[in-house]
PDB file of C-alpha atoms in Angstrom:
ATOM      1  CA  UNK A   1      31.550 176.906 120.550  1.00 84.00           C
ATOM      2  CA  UNK A   2      28.632 178.505 118.705  1.00 90.00           C
ATOM      3  CA  UNK A   3      26.151 175.768 119.595  1.00 93.00           C
ATOM      4  CA  UNK A   4      25.474 177.081 123.150  1.00 94.00           C
ATOM      5  CA  UNK A   5      24.929 180.525 121.657  1.00 95.00           C
ATOM      6  CA  UNK A   6      22.467 179.052 119.148  1.00 95.00           C
ATOM      7  CA  UNK A   7      20.601 177.259 121.944  1.00 95.00           C
ATOM      8  CA  UNK A   8      20.409 180.447 124.023  1.00 96.00           C
ATOM      9  CA  UNK A   9      19.180 182.401 120.995  1.00 96.00           C
ATOM     10  CA  UNK A  10      16.443 179.834 120.332  1.00 97.00           C
ATOM     11  CA  UNK A  11      15.328 179.933 123.986  1.00 97.00           C
ATOM     12  CA  UNK A  12      15.269 183.740 123.964  1.00 97.00           C
ATOM     13  CA  UNK A  13      13.222 183.727 120.736  1.00 96.00           C
ATOM     14  CA  UNK A  14      10.724 181.271 122.209  1.00 95.00           C
ATOM     15  CA  UNK A  15      10.302 183.349 125.370  1.00 96.00           C
ATOM     16  CA  UNK A  16       9.829 186.467 123.244  1.00 96.00           C
ATOM     17  CA  UNK A  17       7.195 184.769 121.097  1.00 95.00           C
ATOM     18  CA  UNK A  18       5.241 183.484 124.089  1.00 93.00           C
ATOM     19  CA  UNK A  19       5.684 186.709 126.072  1.00 93.00           C
ATOM     20  CA  UNK A  20       5.946 190.361 125.012  1.00 92.00           C
ATOM     21  CA  UNK A  21       5.548 189.753 121.267  1.00 93.00           C
ATOM     22  CA  UNK A  22       2.577 187.377 121.483  1.00 91.00           C
ATOM     23  CA  UNK A  23      -0.003 190.169 121.050  1.00 90.00           C
ATOM     24  CA  UNK A  24       1.824 191.874 118.199  1.00 92.00           C
ATOM     25  CA  UNK A  25       1.470 191.243 114.483  1.00 92.00           C
ATOM     26  CA  UNK A  26       2.293 188.853 112.827  1.00 90.00           C
ATOM     27  CA  UNK A  27       2.151 186.580 115.888  1.00 93.00           C
ATOM     28  CA  UNK A  28      -1.333 187.841 116.713  1.00 92.00           C
ATOM     29  CA  UNK A  29      -2.556 186.529 113.326  1.00 93.00           C
ATOM     30  CA  UNK A  30      -1.225 182.997 113.722  1.00 95.00           C
ATOM     31  CA  UNK A  31      -4.537 181.680 115.031  1.00 93.00           C
ATOM     32  CA  UNK A  32      -6.290 182.658 111.805  1.00 95.00           C
ATOM     33  CA  UNK A  33      -3.659 180.818 109.779  1.00 96.00           C
ATOM     34  CA  UNK A  34      -4.234 177.610 111.736  1.00 96.00           C
ATOM     35  CA  UNK A  35      -8.010 178.089 111.433  1.00 96.00           C
ATOM     36  CA  UNK A  36      -7.694 178.482 107.638  1.00 97.00           C
ATOM     37  CA  UNK A  37      -5.753 175.211 107.325  1.00 96.00           C
ATOM     38  CA  UNK A  38      -8.258 173.423 109.576  1.00 95.00           C
ATOM     39  CA  UNK A  39     -11.146 174.703 107.476  1.00 95.00           C
ATOM     40  CA  UNK A  40      -9.672 173.458 104.190  1.00 95.00           C
ATOM     41  CA  UNK A  41      -8.945 169.849 105.072  1.00 96.00           C
ATOM     42  CA  UNK A  42      -9.716 167.210 102.475  1.00 96.00           C
ATOM     43  CA  UNK A  43      -9.242 163.464 102.344  1.00 95.00           C
ATOM     44  CA  UNK A  44      -6.382 163.567  99.837  1.00 96.00           C
ATOM     45  CA  UNK A  45      -4.560 166.407 101.595  1.00 96.00           C
ATOM     46  CA  UNK A  46      -4.935 164.659 104.935  1.00 97.00           C
ATOM     47  CA  UNK A  47      -3.396 161.486 103.496  1.00 97.00           C
ATOM     48  CA  UNK A  48      -0.441 163.429 102.079  1.00 97.00           C
ATOM     49  CA  UNK A  49       0.085 165.263 105.377  1.00 97.00           C
ATOM     50  CA  UNK A  50       0.001 161.949 107.223  1.00 96.00           C
ATOM     51  CA  UNK A  51       2.718 160.562 104.946  1.00 97.00           C
ATOM     52  CA  UNK A  52       4.843 163.699 105.455  1.00 96.00           C
ATOM     53  CA  UNK A  53       4.425 163.388 109.206  1.00 94.00           C
ATOM     54  CA  UNK A  54       5.572 159.780 108.988  1.00 95.00           C
ATOM     55  CA  UNK A  55       8.821 160.505 107.124  1.00 96.00           C
ATOM     56  CA  UNK A  56       9.652 163.252 109.649  1.00 95.00           C
ATOM     57  CA  UNK A  57       8.784 161.193 112.727  1.00 94.00           C
ATOM     58  CA  UNK A  58      11.447 160.282 115.275  1.00 93.00           C
ATOM     59  CA  UNK A  59      11.569 156.645 114.182  1.00 95.00           C
ATOM     60  CA  UNK A  60      11.878 157.493 110.479  1.00 96.00           C
ATOM     61  CA  UNK A  61      14.531 160.163 111.019  1.00 97.00           C
ATOM     62  CA  UNK A  62      16.641 157.842 113.159  1.00 96.00           C
ATOM     63  CA  UNK A  63      16.256 154.969 110.680  1.00 97.00           C
ATOM     64  CA  UNK A  64      17.101 157.016 107.578  1.00 97.00           C
ATOM     65  CA  UNK A  65      20.043 158.642 109.372  1.00 97.00           C
ATOM     66  CA  UNK A  66      21.509 155.297 110.420  1.00 97.00           C
ATOM     67  CA  UNK A  67      21.097 153.829 106.935  1.00 97.00           C
ATOM     68  CA  UNK A  68      22.700 156.895 105.350  1.00 97.00           C
ATOM     69  CA  UNK A  69      25.623 156.902 107.783  1.00 97.00           C
ATOM     70  CA  UNK A  70      26.279 153.187 107.241  1.00 96.00           C
ATOM     71  CA  UNK A  71      26.003 153.665 103.485  1.00 96.00           C
ATOM     72  CA  UNK A  72      28.549 156.492 103.508  1.00 95.00           C
ATOM     73  CA  UNK A  73      30.981 154.238 105.348  1.00 95.00           C
ATOM     74  CA  UNK A  74      30.668 150.910 103.500  1.00 95.00           C
ATOM     75  CA  UNK A  75      29.476 151.742  99.965  1.00 91.00           C
ATOM     76  CA  UNK A  76      32.205 154.067  98.595  1.00 90.00           C
ATOM     77  CA  UNK A  77      35.615 152.647  97.737  1.00 88.00           C
ATOM     78  CA  UNK A  78      37.041 154.931 100.408  1.00 89.00           C
ATOM     79  CA  UNK A  79      34.842 155.354 103.526  1.00 93.00           C
ATOM     80  CA  UNK A  80      33.521 158.886 103.827  1.00 93.00           C
ATOM     81  CA  UNK A  81      33.909 159.244 107.566  1.00 95.00           C
ATOM     82  CA  UNK A  82      33.657 163.032 107.720  1.00 95.00           C
ATOM     83  CA  UNK A  83      30.476 163.117 105.640  1.00 96.00           C
ATOM     84  CA  UNK A  84      28.933 160.368 107.779  1.00 96.00           C
ATOM     85  CA  UNK A  85      29.893 162.255 110.942  1.00 96.00           C
ATOM     86  CA  UNK A  86      28.427 165.473 109.521  1.00 97.00           C
ATOM     87  CA  UNK A  87      25.054 163.885 108.835  1.00 97.00           C
ATOM     88  CA  UNK A  88      24.821 161.988 112.118  1.00 97.00           C
ATOM     89  CA  UNK A  89      25.998 164.958 114.197  1.00 97.00           C
ATOM     90  CA  UNK A  90      23.581 167.345 112.481  1.00 97.00           C
ATOM     91  CA  UNK A  91      20.564 165.217 113.295  1.00 97.00           C
ATOM     92  CA  UNK A  92      21.720 164.501 116.856  1.00 97.00           C
ATOM     93  CA  UNK A  93      22.659 168.098 117.727  1.00 97.00           C
ATOM     94  CA  UNK A  94      19.403 169.441 116.305  1.00 97.00           C
ATOM     95  CA  UNK A  95      17.452 167.014 118.486  1.00 96.00           C
ATOM     96  CA  UNK A  96      19.397 168.000 121.616  1.00 96.00           C
ATOM     97  CA  UNK A  97      18.814 171.710 121.002  1.00 96.00           C
ATOM     98  CA  UNK A  98      15.132 171.046 120.327  1.00 96.00           C
ATOM     99  CA  UNK A  99      14.714 169.263 123.660  1.00 95.00           C
ATOM    100  CA  UNK A 100      16.550 172.017 125.548  1.00 95.00           C
ATOM    101  CA  UNK A 101      14.356 174.713 124.023  1.00 96.00           C
ATOM    102  CA  UNK A 102      11.115 172.845 124.767  1.00 94.00           C
ATOM    103  CA  UNK A 103      12.181 172.468 128.396  1.00 93.00           C
ATOM    104  CA  UNK A 104      12.662 176.238 128.713  1.00 95.00           C
ATOM    105  CA  UNK A 105       9.741 177.440 126.586  1.00 95.00           C
ATOM    106  CA  UNK A 106       6.161 176.357 127.291  1.00 92.00           C
ATOM    107  CA  UNK A 107       3.755 177.012 124.458  1.00 94.00           C
ATOM    108  CA  UNK A 108       0.403 175.260 124.022  1.00 93.00           C
ATOM    109  CA  UNK A 109      -0.707 173.750 120.734  1.00 94.00           C
ATOM    110  CA  UNK A 110      -2.951 175.753 118.387  1.00 94.00           C
ATOM    111  CA  UNK A 111      -6.620 175.949 119.363  1.00 92.00           C
ATOM    112  CA  UNK A 112      -7.885 173.882 116.403  1.00 95.00           C
ATOM    113  CA  UNK A 113      -8.723 170.164 116.085  1.00 94.00           C
ATOM    114  CA  UNK A 114      -5.505 168.135 116.098  1.00 95.00           C
ATOM    115  CA  UNK A 115      -4.990 165.273 113.663  1.00 95.00           C
ATOM    116  CA  UNK A 116      -2.127 163.768 115.694  1.00 93.00           C
ATOM    117  CA  UNK A 117      -1.746 162.925 119.369  1.00 89.00           C
ATOM    118  CA  UNK A 118      -0.131 165.942 121.009  1.00 84.00           C
ATOM    119  CA  UNK A 119       3.267 165.006 122.524  1.00 81.00           C
ATOM    120  CA  UNK A 120       4.127 166.430 125.949  1.00 81.00           C
ATOM    121  CA  UNK A 121       6.763 168.784 124.494  1.00 83.00           C
ATOM    122  CA  UNK A 122       6.129 172.455 123.854  1.00 87.00           C
ATOM    123  CA  UNK A 123       4.732 173.600 120.532  1.00 93.00           C
ATOM    124  CA  UNK A 124       7.846 175.758 119.979  1.00 95.00           C
ATOM    125  CA  UNK A 125       9.877 174.863 117.991  1.00 96.00           C
ATOM    126  CA  UNK A 126       8.568 172.238 115.575  1.00 95.00           C
ATOM    127  CA  UNK A 127      10.620 169.088 116.081  1.00 94.00           C
ATOM    128  CA  UNK A 128       9.359 167.535 112.844  1.00 96.00           C
ATOM    129  CA  UNK A 129      10.422 170.566 110.781  1.00 97.00           C
ATOM    130  CA  UNK A 130      13.828 170.822 112.456  1.00 97.00           C
ATOM    131  CA  UNK A 131      14.615 167.108 112.234  1.00 97.00           C
ATOM    132  CA  UNK A 132      13.556 166.875 108.592  1.00 97.00           C
ATOM    133  CA  UNK A 133      15.744 169.843 107.648  1.00 97.00           C
ATOM    134  CA  UNK A 134      18.737 168.436 109.539  1.00 97.00           C
ATOM    135  CA  UNK A 135      18.350 165.055 107.806  1.00 97.00           C
ATOM    136  CA  UNK A 136      17.162 165.847 104.289  1.00 97.00           C
ATOM    137  CA  UNK A 137      19.003 169.159 104.168  1.00 97.00           C
ATOM    138  CA  UNK A 138      22.148 167.298 105.218  1.00 97.00           C
ATOM    139  CA  UNK A 139      21.602 164.759 102.432  1.00 97.00           C
ATOM    140  CA  UNK A 140      21.102 167.629  99.976  1.00 97.00           C
ATOM    141  CA  UNK A 141      24.406 169.149 101.115  1.00 96.00           C
ATOM    142  CA  UNK A 142      26.206 165.845 100.580  1.00 95.00           C
ATOM    143  CA  UNK A 143      24.572 165.467  97.156  1.00 94.00           C
ATOM    144  CA  UNK A 144      25.883 168.858  96.015  1.00 93.00           C
ATOM    145  CA  UNK A 145      29.381 168.476  97.499  1.00 90.00           C
ATOM    146  CA  UNK A 146      29.965 164.772  96.857  1.00 87.00           C
ATOM    147  CA  UNK A 147      28.296 163.951  93.537  1.00 86.00           C
ATOM    148  CA  UNK A 148      29.042 165.014  89.985  1.00 86.00           C
ATOM    149  CA  UNK A 149      26.811 166.174  87.164  1.00 86.00           C
ATOM    150  CA  UNK A 150      23.960 168.648  86.931  1.00 86.00           C
ATOM    151  CA  UNK A 151      21.400 166.195  88.234  1.00 90.00           C
ATOM    152  CA  UNK A 152      22.891 166.537  91.733  1.00 93.00           C
ATOM    153  CA  UNK A 153      21.236 169.971  91.991  1.00 94.00           C
ATOM    154  CA  UNK A 154      17.892 168.462  91.046  1.00 94.00           C
ATOM    155  CA  UNK A 155      18.332 165.797  93.726  1.00 94.00           C
ATOM    156  CA  UNK A 156      19.269 168.449  96.287  1.00 96.00           C
ATOM    157  CA  UNK A 157      16.230 170.518  95.324  1.00 96.00           C
ATOM    158  CA  UNK A 158      13.888 167.576  95.852  1.00 96.00           C
ATOM    159  CA  UNK A 159      15.452 166.847  99.237  1.00 97.00           C
ATOM    160  CA  UNK A 160      15.133 170.485 100.326  1.00 96.00           C
ATOM    161  CA  UNK A 161      11.442 170.557  99.416  1.00 97.00           C
ATOM    162  CA  UNK A 162      10.724 167.818 101.970  1.00 97.00           C
ATOM    163  CA  UNK A 163      11.309 169.976 105.118  1.00 97.00           C
ATOM    164  CA  UNK A 164       9.131 172.757 103.686  1.00 97.00           C
ATOM    165  CA  UNK A 165       6.360 170.283 102.918  1.00 97.00           C
ATOM    166  CA  UNK A 166       6.696 168.789 106.406  1.00 97.00           C
ATOM    167  CA  UNK A 167       6.328 172.255 107.929  1.00 97.00           C
ATOM    168  CA  UNK A 168       3.176 172.917 105.909  1.00 97.00           C
ATOM    169  CA  UNK A 169       1.766 169.554 106.979  1.00 97.00           C
ATOM    170  CA  UNK A 170       2.293 170.440 110.650  1.00 97.00           C
ATOM    171  CA  UNK A 171       0.186 173.576 110.139  1.00 97.00           C
ATOM    172  CA  UNK A 172      -2.422 171.603 108.231  1.00 97.00           C
ATOM    173  CA  UNK A 173      -2.717 169.009 110.984  1.00 97.00           C
ATOM    174  CA  UNK A 174      -3.088 171.706 113.659  1.00 95.00           C
ATOM    175  CA  UNK A 175       0.030 170.692 115.586  1.00 96.00           C
ATOM    176  CA  UNK A 176       2.057 173.919 115.374  1.00 96.00           C
ATOM    177  CA  UNK A 177       1.765 177.657 114.935  1.00 96.00           C
ATOM    178  CA  UNK A 178       3.538 179.189 111.920  1.00 97.00           C
ATOM    179  CA  UNK A 179       6.288 180.621 114.163  1.00 97.00           C
ATOM    180  CA  UNK A 180       6.870 177.138 115.591  1.00 97.00           C
ATOM    181  CA  UNK A 181       7.541 175.800 112.098  1.00 97.00           C
ATOM    182  CA  UNK A 182       9.834 178.728 111.266  1.00 97.00           C
ATOM    183  CA  UNK A 183      11.696 178.204 114.543  1.00 96.00           C
ATOM    184  CA  UNK A 184      12.209 174.512 113.784  1.00 96.00           C
ATOM    185  CA  UNK A 185      13.501 175.245 110.278  1.00 97.00           C
ATOM    186  CA  UNK A 186      15.874 177.925 111.592  1.00 97.00           C
ATOM    187  CA  UNK A 187      17.154 175.538 114.244  1.00 97.00           C
ATOM    188  CA  UNK A 188      17.844 172.814 111.682  1.00 96.00           C
ATOM    189  CA  UNK A 189      19.427 175.219 109.176  1.00 97.00           C
ATOM    190  CA  UNK A 190      21.779 176.789 111.734  1.00 97.00           C
ATOM    191  CA  UNK A 191      22.894 173.386 112.990  1.00 97.00           C
ATOM    192  CA  UNK A 192      23.601 172.295 109.403  1.00 96.00           C
ATOM    193  CA  UNK A 193      25.731 175.374 108.742  1.00 96.00           C
ATOM    194  CA  UNK A 194      27.760 174.895 111.914  1.00 96.00           C
ATOM    195  CA  UNK A 195      28.266 171.163 111.367  1.00 96.00           C
ATOM    196  CA  UNK A 196      29.230 171.666 107.723  1.00 95.00           C
ATOM    197  CA  UNK A 197      31.814 174.294 108.690  1.00 93.00           C
ATOM    198  CA  UNK A 198      33.235 172.074 111.436  1.00 92.00           C
ATOM    199  CA  UNK A 199      33.163 168.609 109.848  1.00 93.00           C
ATOM    200  CA  UNK A 200      32.960 168.671 106.069  1.00 91.00           C
ATOM    201  CA  UNK A 201      36.433 168.530 104.464  1.00 80.00           C
ATOM    202  CA  UNK A 202      37.540 171.393 102.261  1.00 71.00           C
ATOM    203  CA  UNK A 203      38.590 170.660  98.696  1.00 61.00           C
ATOM    204  CA  UNK A 204      42.360 170.758  98.485  1.00 48.00           C
ATOM    205  CA  UNK A 205      44.393 171.244  95.294  1.00 45.00           C
ATOM    206  CA  UNK A 206      45.727 168.006  93.873  1.00 47.00           C
ATOM    207  CA  UNK A 207      49.522 167.492  94.029  1.00 46.00           C
ATOM    208  CA  UNK A 208      51.554 168.024  90.883  1.00 46.00           C
ATOM    209  CA  UNK A 209      51.180 165.124  88.497  1.00 47.00           C
ATOM    210  CA  UNK A 210      48.030 163.830  90.227  1.00 48.00           C
ATOM    211  CA  UNK A 211      44.503 164.433  89.019  1.00 49.00           C
ATOM    212  CA  UNK A 212      41.602 165.369  91.327  1.00 47.00           C
ATOM    213  CA  UNK A 213      40.457 161.757  91.303  1.00 47.00           C
ATOM    214  CA  UNK A 214      43.832 160.649  92.661  1.00 48.00           C
ATOM    215  CA  UNK A 215      45.122 159.005  89.469  1.00 48.00           C
ATOM    216  CA  UNK A 216      48.515 160.033  87.994  1.00 50.00           C
ATOM    217  CA  UNK A 217      48.354 162.330  85.024  1.00 47.00           C
ATOM    218  CA  UNK A 218      49.696 161.083  81.725  1.00 45.00           C
ATOM    219  CA  UNK A 219      53.349 161.785  81.013  1.00 42.00           C
ATOM    220  CA  UNK A 220      52.530 163.930  78.014  1.00 43.00           C
ATOM    221  CA  UNK A 221      50.180 166.114  80.087  1.00 46.00           C
ATOM    222  CA  UNK A 222      52.292 166.457  83.224  1.00 43.00           C
ATOM    223  CA  UNK A 223      55.547 167.039  81.330  1.00 43.00           C
ATOM    224  CA  UNK A 224      54.171 169.623  78.911  1.00 47.00           C
ATOM    225  CA  UNK A 225      56.033 172.935  79.370  1.00 45.00           C
ATOM    226  CA  UNK A 226      54.033 176.027  80.233  1.00 45.00           C
ATOM    227  CA  UNK A 227      54.167 179.196  78.170  1.00 46.00           C
ATOM    228  CA  UNK A 228      55.703 182.101  80.036  1.00 46.00           C
ATOM    229  CA  UNK A 229      54.525 185.637  79.666  1.00 47.00           C
ATOM    230  CA  UNK A 230      50.831 184.962  80.289  1.00 48.00           C
ATOM    231  CA  UNK A 231      49.164 185.812  83.552  1.00 52.00           C
ATOM    232  CA  UNK A 232      49.562 182.981  86.061  1.00 51.00           C
ATOM    233  CA  UNK A 233      51.878 180.955  83.775  1.00 56.00           C
ATOM    234  CA  UNK A 234      54.968 179.242  85.165  1.00 64.00           C
ATOM    235  CA  UNK A 235      58.288 178.286  83.640  1.00 67.00           C
ATOM    236  CA  UNK A 236      58.938 174.558  83.536  1.00 69.00           C
ATOM    237  CA  UNK A 237      62.426 173.013  83.589  1.00 72.00           C
ATOM    238  CA  UNK A 238      63.299 169.547  82.322  1.00 69.00           C
ATOM    239  CA  UNK A 239      65.948 168.073  84.644  1.00 74.00           C
ATOM    240  CA  UNK A 240      67.938 165.197  83.067  1.00 72.00           C
ATOM    241  CA  UNK A 241      70.398 163.177  85.170  1.00 76.00           C
ATOM    242  CA  UNK A 242      72.915 162.032  82.511  1.00 70.00           C
ATOM    243  CA  UNK A 243      73.435 158.542  83.959  1.00 68.00           C
ATOM    244  CA  UNK A 244      69.771 157.748  84.562  1.00 69.00           C
ATOM    245  CA  UNK A 245      68.109 159.281  81.526  1.00 75.00           C
ATOM    246  CA  UNK A 246      69.414 159.040  77.977  1.00 73.00           C
ATOM    247  CA  UNK A 247      68.994 161.695  75.332  1.00 73.00           C
ATOM    248  CA  UNK A 248      66.658 159.370  73.429  1.00 73.00           C
ATOM    249  CA  UNK A 249      64.213 159.716  76.334  1.00 75.00           C
ATOM    250  CA  UNK A 250      64.849 163.374  77.194  1.00 73.00           C
ATOM    251  CA  UNK A 251      64.601 164.825  73.687  1.00 75.00           C
ATOM    252  CA  UNK A 252      60.943 163.800  73.063  1.00 76.00           C
ATOM    253  CA  UNK A 253      59.972 165.229  76.454  1.00 74.00           C
ATOM    254  CA  UNK A 254      61.788 168.487  75.828  1.00 72.00           C
ATOM    255  CA  UNK A 255      60.401 168.788  72.348  1.00 70.00           C
ATOM    256  CA  UNK A 256      56.817 167.796  73.221  1.00 63.00           C
ATOM    257  CA  UNK A 257      54.178 170.068  71.687  1.00 48.00           C
ATOM    258  CA  UNK A 258      54.573 172.939  69.208  1.00 47.00           C
ATOM    259  CA  UNK A 259      57.462 175.295  69.679  1.00 46.00           C
ATOM    260  CA  UNK A 260      56.659 178.501  71.548  1.00 46.00           C
ATOM    261  CA  UNK A 261      58.771 181.670  71.312  1.00 44.00           C
ATOM    262  CA  UNK A 262      58.698 182.236  75.095  1.00 43.00           C
ATOM    263  CA  UNK A 263      59.200 178.612  76.152  1.00 43.00           C
ATOM    264  CA  UNK A 264      62.436 177.672  77.854  1.00 44.00           C
ATOM    265  CA  UNK A 265      63.638 174.255  78.931  1.00 43.00           C
ATOM    266  CA  UNK A 266      66.524 173.721  81.322  1.00 44.00           C
ATOM    267  CA  UNK A 267      68.632 170.595  81.167  1.00 44.00           C
ATOM    268  CA  UNK A 268      71.063 169.494  83.843  1.00 46.00           C
ATOM    269  CA  UNK A 269      73.744 167.493  82.146  1.00 47.00           C
ATOM    270  CA  UNK A 270      77.137 166.284  83.169  1.00 49.00           C
ATOM    271  CA  UNK A 271      78.373 169.755  84.126  1.00 47.00           C
ATOM    272  CA  UNK A 272      79.924 170.529  80.736  1.00 48.00           C
ATOM    273  CA  UNK A 273      76.656 171.075  78.857  1.00 47.00           C
ATOM    274  CA  UNK A 274      75.337 174.641  79.235  1.00 48.00           C
ATOM    275  CA  UNK A 275      71.812 175.167  80.491  1.00 45.00           C
ATOM    276  CA  UNK A 276      69.396 175.810  77.694  1.00 43.00           C
TER     277      UNK A 276
END
């Protein structure tokens, strides 16, 4: 329900940038920023910017998205349908919003030499910046939420640097104003937040006797009585059906671990044995 609101907000921002706010700072200084990038072009920087443009192109984004979605479905032992849907929907919704905004907002490209053929879409927002954030930001989100270990944050950091580098390359190549790049990044980030809230599963507490990985806990761990009296502690009762469980089995369970002064165990016997 928030996606139409996001689209309307992006259109309103684009009309504001190209209309009443165009002559005001900082928008009035955007031309000098593009001129600075155009005046500091080098062979090595141009090659890097060309590579960044390639990985954020429509063909590359679609290809990487499809490979990632297929991988999330077939590679894990249990298909990760919600994560695959989150990534695919983020990229697709960002692209739809981008096209809607460019149809409503007409902004020419910066007045500097362009290093890429100018597509017929408006300069606002940057489609390369938005698509790269939806894709690589989505992969960074899945890395943090789905992987284990500290290195997942390093992987997410590397993935999040890519959209920022793509945005800088669009300025360097003279294809967008700074506000176009910011608008594309905001579009991609907002879509990611909405899709993550709608599609990514929340972590649920594991059932009693089952670990987070889904494997049963060991008998000694799951049957260990809790100490009462501490904050958040619970009292544990050992229930022994007399015909199904002998005392030889029940006594080691009841006596597992060191004795605690506040520990109580309850035993259901044949009706004649008092609870203790």
